[in-house]
Coordinates of C-alpha atoms in Angstrom, one line a residue:
X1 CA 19.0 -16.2 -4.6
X2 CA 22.3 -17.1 -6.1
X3 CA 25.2 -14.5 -4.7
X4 CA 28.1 -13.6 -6.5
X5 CA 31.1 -11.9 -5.1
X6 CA 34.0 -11.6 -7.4
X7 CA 19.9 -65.2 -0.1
X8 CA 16.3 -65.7 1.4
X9 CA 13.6 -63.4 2.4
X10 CA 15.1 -59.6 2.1
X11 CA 18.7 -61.7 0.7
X12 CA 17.7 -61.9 -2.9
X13 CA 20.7 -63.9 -4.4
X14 CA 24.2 -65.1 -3.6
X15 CA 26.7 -65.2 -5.9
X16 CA 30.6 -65.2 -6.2
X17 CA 32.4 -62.1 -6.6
X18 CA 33.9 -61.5 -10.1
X19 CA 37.9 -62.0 -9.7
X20 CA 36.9 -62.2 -6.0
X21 CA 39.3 -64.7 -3.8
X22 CA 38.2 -68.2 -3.0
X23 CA 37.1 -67.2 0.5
X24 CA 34.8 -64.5 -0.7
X25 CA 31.1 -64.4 -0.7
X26 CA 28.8 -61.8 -2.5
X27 CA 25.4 -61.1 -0.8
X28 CA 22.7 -58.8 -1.8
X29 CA 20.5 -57.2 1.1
X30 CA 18.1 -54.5 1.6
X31 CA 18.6 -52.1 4.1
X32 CA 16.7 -49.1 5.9
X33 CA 16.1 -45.7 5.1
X34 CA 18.3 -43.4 7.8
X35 CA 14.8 -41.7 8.3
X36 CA 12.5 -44.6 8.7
X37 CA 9.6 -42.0 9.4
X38 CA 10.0 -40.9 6.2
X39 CA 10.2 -44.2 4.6
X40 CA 7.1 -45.1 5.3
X41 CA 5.4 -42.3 3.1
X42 CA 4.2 -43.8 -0.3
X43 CA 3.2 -40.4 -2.5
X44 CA 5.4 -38.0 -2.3
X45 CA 5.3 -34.3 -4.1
X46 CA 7.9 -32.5 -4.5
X47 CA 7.0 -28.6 -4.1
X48 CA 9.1 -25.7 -5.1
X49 CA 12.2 -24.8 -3.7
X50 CA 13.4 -21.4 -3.2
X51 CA 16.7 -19.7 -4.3
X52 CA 18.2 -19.4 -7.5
X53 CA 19.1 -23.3 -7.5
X54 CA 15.8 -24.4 -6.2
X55 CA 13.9 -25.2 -9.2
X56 CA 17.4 -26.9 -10.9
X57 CA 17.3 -29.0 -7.0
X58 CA 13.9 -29.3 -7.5
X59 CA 14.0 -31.7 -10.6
X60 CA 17.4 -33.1 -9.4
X61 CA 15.1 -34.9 -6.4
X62 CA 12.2 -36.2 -8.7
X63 CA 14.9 -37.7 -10.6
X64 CA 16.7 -39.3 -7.7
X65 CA 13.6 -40.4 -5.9
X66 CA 12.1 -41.8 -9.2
X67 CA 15.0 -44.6 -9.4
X68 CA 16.7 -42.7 -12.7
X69 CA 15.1 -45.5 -14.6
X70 CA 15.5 -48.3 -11.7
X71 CA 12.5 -49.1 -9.0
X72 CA 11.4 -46.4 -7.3
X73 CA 10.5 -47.0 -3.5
X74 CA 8.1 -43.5 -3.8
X75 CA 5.2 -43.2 -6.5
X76 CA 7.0 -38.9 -7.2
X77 CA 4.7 -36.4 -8.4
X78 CA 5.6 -32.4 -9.0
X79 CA 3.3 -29.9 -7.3
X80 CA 4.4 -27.2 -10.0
X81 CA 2.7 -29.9 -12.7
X82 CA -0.2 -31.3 -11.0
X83 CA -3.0 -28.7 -12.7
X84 CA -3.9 -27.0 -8.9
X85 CA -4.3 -30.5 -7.6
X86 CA -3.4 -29.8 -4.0
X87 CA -1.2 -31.9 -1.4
X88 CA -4.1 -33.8 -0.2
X89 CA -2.8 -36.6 -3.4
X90 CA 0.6 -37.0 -1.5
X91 CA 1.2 -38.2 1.7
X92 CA 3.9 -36.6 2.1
X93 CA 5.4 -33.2 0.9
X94 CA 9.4 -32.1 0.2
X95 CA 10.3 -28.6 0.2
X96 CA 12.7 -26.6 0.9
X97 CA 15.4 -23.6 -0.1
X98 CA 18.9 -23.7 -1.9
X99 CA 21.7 -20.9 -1.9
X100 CA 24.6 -20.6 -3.7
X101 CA 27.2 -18.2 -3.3
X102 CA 30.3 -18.0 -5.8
X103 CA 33.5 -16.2 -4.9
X104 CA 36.3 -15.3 -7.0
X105 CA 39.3 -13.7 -5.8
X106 CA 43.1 -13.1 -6.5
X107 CA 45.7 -15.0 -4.7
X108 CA 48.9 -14.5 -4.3
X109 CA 51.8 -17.5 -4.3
X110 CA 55.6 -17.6 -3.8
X111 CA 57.1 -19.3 -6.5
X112 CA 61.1 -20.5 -6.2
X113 CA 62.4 -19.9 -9.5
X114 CA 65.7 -19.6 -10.8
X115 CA 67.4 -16.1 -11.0
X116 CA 71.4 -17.1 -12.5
X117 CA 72.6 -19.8 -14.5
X118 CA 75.8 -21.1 -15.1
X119 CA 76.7 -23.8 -17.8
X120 CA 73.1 -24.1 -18.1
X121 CA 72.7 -25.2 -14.4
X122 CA 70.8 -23.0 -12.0
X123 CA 73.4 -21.3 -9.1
X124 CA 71.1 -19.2 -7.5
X125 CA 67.5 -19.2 -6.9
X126 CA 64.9 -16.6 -5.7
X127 CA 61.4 -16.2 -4.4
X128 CA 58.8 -14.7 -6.4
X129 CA 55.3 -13.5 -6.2
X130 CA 52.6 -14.8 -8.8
X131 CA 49.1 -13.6 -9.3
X132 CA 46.8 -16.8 -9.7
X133 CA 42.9 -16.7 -8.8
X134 CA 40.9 -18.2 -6.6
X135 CA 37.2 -19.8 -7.0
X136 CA 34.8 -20.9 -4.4
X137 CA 31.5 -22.3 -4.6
X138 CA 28.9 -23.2 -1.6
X139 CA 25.8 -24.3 -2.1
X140 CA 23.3 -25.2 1.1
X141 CA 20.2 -27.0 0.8
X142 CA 17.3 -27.0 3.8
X143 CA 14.9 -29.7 3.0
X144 CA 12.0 -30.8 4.8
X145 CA 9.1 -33.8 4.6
X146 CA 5.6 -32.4 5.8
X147 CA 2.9 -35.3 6.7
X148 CA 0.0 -34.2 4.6
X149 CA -2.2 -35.7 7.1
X150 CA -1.8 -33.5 9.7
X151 CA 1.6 -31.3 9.0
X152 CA 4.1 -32.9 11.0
X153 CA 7.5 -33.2 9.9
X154 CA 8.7 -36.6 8.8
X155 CA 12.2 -35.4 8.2
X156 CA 14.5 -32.1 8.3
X157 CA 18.1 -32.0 6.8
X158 CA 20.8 -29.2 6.3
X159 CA 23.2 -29.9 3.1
X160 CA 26.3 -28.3 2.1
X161 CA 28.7 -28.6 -0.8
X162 CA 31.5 -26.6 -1.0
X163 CA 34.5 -26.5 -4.0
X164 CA 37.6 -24.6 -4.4
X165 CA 40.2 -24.3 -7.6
X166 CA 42.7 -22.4 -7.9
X167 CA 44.9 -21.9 -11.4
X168 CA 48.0 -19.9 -11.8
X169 CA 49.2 -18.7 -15.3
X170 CA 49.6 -21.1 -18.0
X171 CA 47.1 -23.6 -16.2
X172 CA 43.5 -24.2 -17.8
X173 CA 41.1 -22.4 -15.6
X174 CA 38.5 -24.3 -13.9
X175 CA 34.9 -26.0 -15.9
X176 CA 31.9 -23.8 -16.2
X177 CA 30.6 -22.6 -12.7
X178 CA 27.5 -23.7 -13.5
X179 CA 28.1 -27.1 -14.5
X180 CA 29.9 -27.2 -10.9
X181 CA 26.8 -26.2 -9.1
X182 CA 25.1 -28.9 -11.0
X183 CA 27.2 -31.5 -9.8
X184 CA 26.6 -30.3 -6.0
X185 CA 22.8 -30.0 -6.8
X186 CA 22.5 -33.7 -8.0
X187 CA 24.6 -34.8 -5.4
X188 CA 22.2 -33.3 -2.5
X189 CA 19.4 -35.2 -4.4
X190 CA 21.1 -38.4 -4.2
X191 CA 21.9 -38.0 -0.7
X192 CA 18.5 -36.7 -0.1
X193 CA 17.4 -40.2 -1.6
X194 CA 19.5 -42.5 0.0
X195 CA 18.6 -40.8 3.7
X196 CA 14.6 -41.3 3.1
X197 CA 14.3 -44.3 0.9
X198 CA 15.4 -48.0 1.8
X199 CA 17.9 -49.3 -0.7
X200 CA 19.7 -52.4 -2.0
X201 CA 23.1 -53.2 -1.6
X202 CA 26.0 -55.5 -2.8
X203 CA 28.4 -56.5 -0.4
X204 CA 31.3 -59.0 -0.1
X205 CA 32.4 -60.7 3.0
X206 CA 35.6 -62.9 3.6
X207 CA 35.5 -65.6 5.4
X208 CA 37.7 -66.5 8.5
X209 CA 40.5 -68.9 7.5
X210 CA 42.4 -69.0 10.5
X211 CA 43.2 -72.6 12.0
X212 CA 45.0 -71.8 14.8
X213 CA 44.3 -74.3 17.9
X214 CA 42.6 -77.2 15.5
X215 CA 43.3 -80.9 15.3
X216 CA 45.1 -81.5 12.2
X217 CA 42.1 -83.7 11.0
X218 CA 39.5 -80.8 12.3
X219 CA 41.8 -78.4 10.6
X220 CA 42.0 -80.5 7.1
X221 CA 37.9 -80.3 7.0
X222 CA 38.1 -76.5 7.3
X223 CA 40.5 -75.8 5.0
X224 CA 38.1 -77.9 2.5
X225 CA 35.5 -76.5 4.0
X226 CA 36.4 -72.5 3.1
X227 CA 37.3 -74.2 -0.5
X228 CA 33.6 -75.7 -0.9
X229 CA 32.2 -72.2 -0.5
X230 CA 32.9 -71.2 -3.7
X231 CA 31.1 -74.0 -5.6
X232 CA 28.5 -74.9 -2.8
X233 CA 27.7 -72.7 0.4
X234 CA 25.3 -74.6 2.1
X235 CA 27.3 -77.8 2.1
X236 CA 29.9 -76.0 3.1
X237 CA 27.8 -74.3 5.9
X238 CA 27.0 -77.9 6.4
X239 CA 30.8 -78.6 7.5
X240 CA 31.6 -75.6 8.9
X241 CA 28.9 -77.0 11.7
X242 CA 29.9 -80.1 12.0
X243 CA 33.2 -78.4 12.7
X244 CA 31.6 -77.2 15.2
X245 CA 29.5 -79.5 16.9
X246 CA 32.8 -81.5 17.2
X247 CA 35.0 -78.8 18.1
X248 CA 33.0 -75.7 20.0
X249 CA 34.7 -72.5 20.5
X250 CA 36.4 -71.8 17.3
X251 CA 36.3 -68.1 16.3
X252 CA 37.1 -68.6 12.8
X253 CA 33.9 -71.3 12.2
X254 CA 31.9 -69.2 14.5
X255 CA 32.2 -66.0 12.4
X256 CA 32.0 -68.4 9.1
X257 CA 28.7 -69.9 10.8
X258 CA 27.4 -66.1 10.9
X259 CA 28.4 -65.8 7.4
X260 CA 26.0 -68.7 6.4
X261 CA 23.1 -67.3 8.8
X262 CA 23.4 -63.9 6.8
X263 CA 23.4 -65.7 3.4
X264 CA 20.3 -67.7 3.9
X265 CA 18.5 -64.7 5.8
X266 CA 18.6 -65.8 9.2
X267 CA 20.1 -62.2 10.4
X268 CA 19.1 -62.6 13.9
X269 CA 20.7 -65.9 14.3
X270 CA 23.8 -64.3 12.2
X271 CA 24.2 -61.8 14.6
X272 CA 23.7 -64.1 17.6
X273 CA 27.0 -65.3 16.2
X274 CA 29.0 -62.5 15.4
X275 CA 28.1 -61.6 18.8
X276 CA 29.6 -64.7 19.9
X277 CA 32.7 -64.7 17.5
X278 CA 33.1 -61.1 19.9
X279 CA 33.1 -62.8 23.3
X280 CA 36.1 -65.5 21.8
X281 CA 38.5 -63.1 20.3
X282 CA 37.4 -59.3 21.7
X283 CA 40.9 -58.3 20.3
X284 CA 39.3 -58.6 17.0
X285 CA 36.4 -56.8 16.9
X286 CA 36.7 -54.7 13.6
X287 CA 34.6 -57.6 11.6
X288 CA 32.5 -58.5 14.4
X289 CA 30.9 -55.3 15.2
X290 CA 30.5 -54.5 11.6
X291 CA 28.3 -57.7 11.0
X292 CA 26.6 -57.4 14.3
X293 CA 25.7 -53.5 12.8
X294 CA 24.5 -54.9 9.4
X295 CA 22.3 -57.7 10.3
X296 CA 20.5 -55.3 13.2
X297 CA 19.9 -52.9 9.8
X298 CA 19.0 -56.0 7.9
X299 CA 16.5 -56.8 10.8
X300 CA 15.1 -53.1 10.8
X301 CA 15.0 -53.5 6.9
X302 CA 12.9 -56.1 7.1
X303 CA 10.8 -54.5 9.3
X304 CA 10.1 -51.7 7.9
X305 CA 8.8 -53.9 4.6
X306 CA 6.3 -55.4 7.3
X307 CA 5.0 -52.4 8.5
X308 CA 4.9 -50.1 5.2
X309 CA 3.2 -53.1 4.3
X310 CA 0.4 -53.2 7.1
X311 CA -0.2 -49.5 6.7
X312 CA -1.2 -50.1 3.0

């Protein structure tokens, strides 16, 4: 109750980057759900949620988990529609309670302002008190997934949302509180979606361009090399190991190499590379460890898809 108190495989296309620079490639890959468990549910009903807020967070999830008109990784069904039809259609069922507590309060500020001009110019100032108010809203949401099968929890979260205004006189006071909690309410459900659903993702690496420590004619082929990924990757993938077959050891076509790898969906080989990009240059690790973290998703990603699709 509300309170109130005054490429390949998962790698579906590469393109370039709109306005992106010439040593830019744009991927597409799917990734997992941060609650696989969960993921692997097909049918999922949505129950009632308690609190004033429930019913509003209630349709904010069928919405979110429905793909708000893109593909929906659950076939979503409301237990509040379904005619008495009971949980055993779902295989999996997402409850759970909301409350919302709005305070408004006054607040007192200190204000310089000016107490005696002279020639129009201020000569003395002095503090002073004004009366402004206060608003805060906090909304918590408990949610939980229920195996129909045999009751066990799938998944369990705590969200919180929490805004604060304040407007002094002669400022607009604040939008609508409950156009606020709305806001907070659909951003639960998106979260709420993205935590139990795998999704799709757009992404843009850079690719090394450092030369440092090549031939001049070695160094000539990358340089062409980085600019032939913009109008061909896999020739320039091509180069960039030939590069390395003649020259071994290079961080820059190593990391590129991994870029490739990633591109045409071989993740495990891309982060066999960014692994070894890692061991040449540990100074530099910022790029390394982040691909090395997004192919092992990718891989899981791609698992996941196997397995949902064995259970079926």
């Amino acid at each position: 109750m509300r309170k109130i108190i005054s490429g390949l495989g998962i790698i579906s296309g590469i393109v370039c980057a709109a306005g992106a620079s010439a040593e830019s490639v744009t991927l597409t890959g799917d990734f997992p759900a941060a609650y696989r468990e969960a993921s692997f549910l097909t049918r999922m009903a949505i129950d009632r949620f308690d609190g004033g807020d429930g019913p509003a967070l209630s349709i904010a999830l069928e919405r979110a988990l429905s793909g708000n008109g893109g593909a929906a990784h659950f076939a979503v069904m409301s237990m509040a529609r379904r005619s008495g039809m009971g949980p055993v259609d779902a295989d999996g069922v997402l409850s759970g309670v909301v409350s919302t507590e709005v305070n408004e309060n006054r607040d007192v500020q200190k204000r310089e302002e000016c107490a005696e001009k002279v020639d129009n110019k201020c000569t003395k100032k002095q503090q002073v008190e004004i009366i402004c108010r206060k608003r805060t809203i906090d909304v918590i949401a408990d949610l939980r997934i229920v195996r129909a099968r045999d009751r066990s929890v799938a998944y369990s979260s705590r969200k919180s949302r929490h805004d604060e205004v304040t407007w002094c006189p002669n400022a607009s006071a604040p939008g609508a509180v409950e156009g606020t909690i709305r806001g907070m309410i659909d951003s639960v459900a998106a979260e709420t979606a993205r935590e139990i659903a795998p999704y799709t993702e757009r992404y843009v690496l850079r690719f090394y361009e450092n030369r440092t420590g090549m031939p001049k004619d070695i160094s000539n082929e990358f340089k062409a090399a980085i600019r032939l990924t913009q109008q061909n990757l896999p020739e320039a993938c091509r180069a960039f190991a030939a590069i390395d077959t003649a020259l071994p050891g290079q961080v820059s076509v190593t990391y590129d190499l991994g870029i490739c790898a990633e591109a045409r969906g071989d993740y495990a080989e891309a982060m066999a590379l960014y692994q070894r990009a890692a061991a040449i240059r540990p100074r530099d690790r910022a790029d390394f460890d982040a691909g090395i973290d997004r192919t092992q998703r990718l891989i899981v990603a791609r698992n996941d898809e196997r397995e949902r699709q064995r259970r079926r």
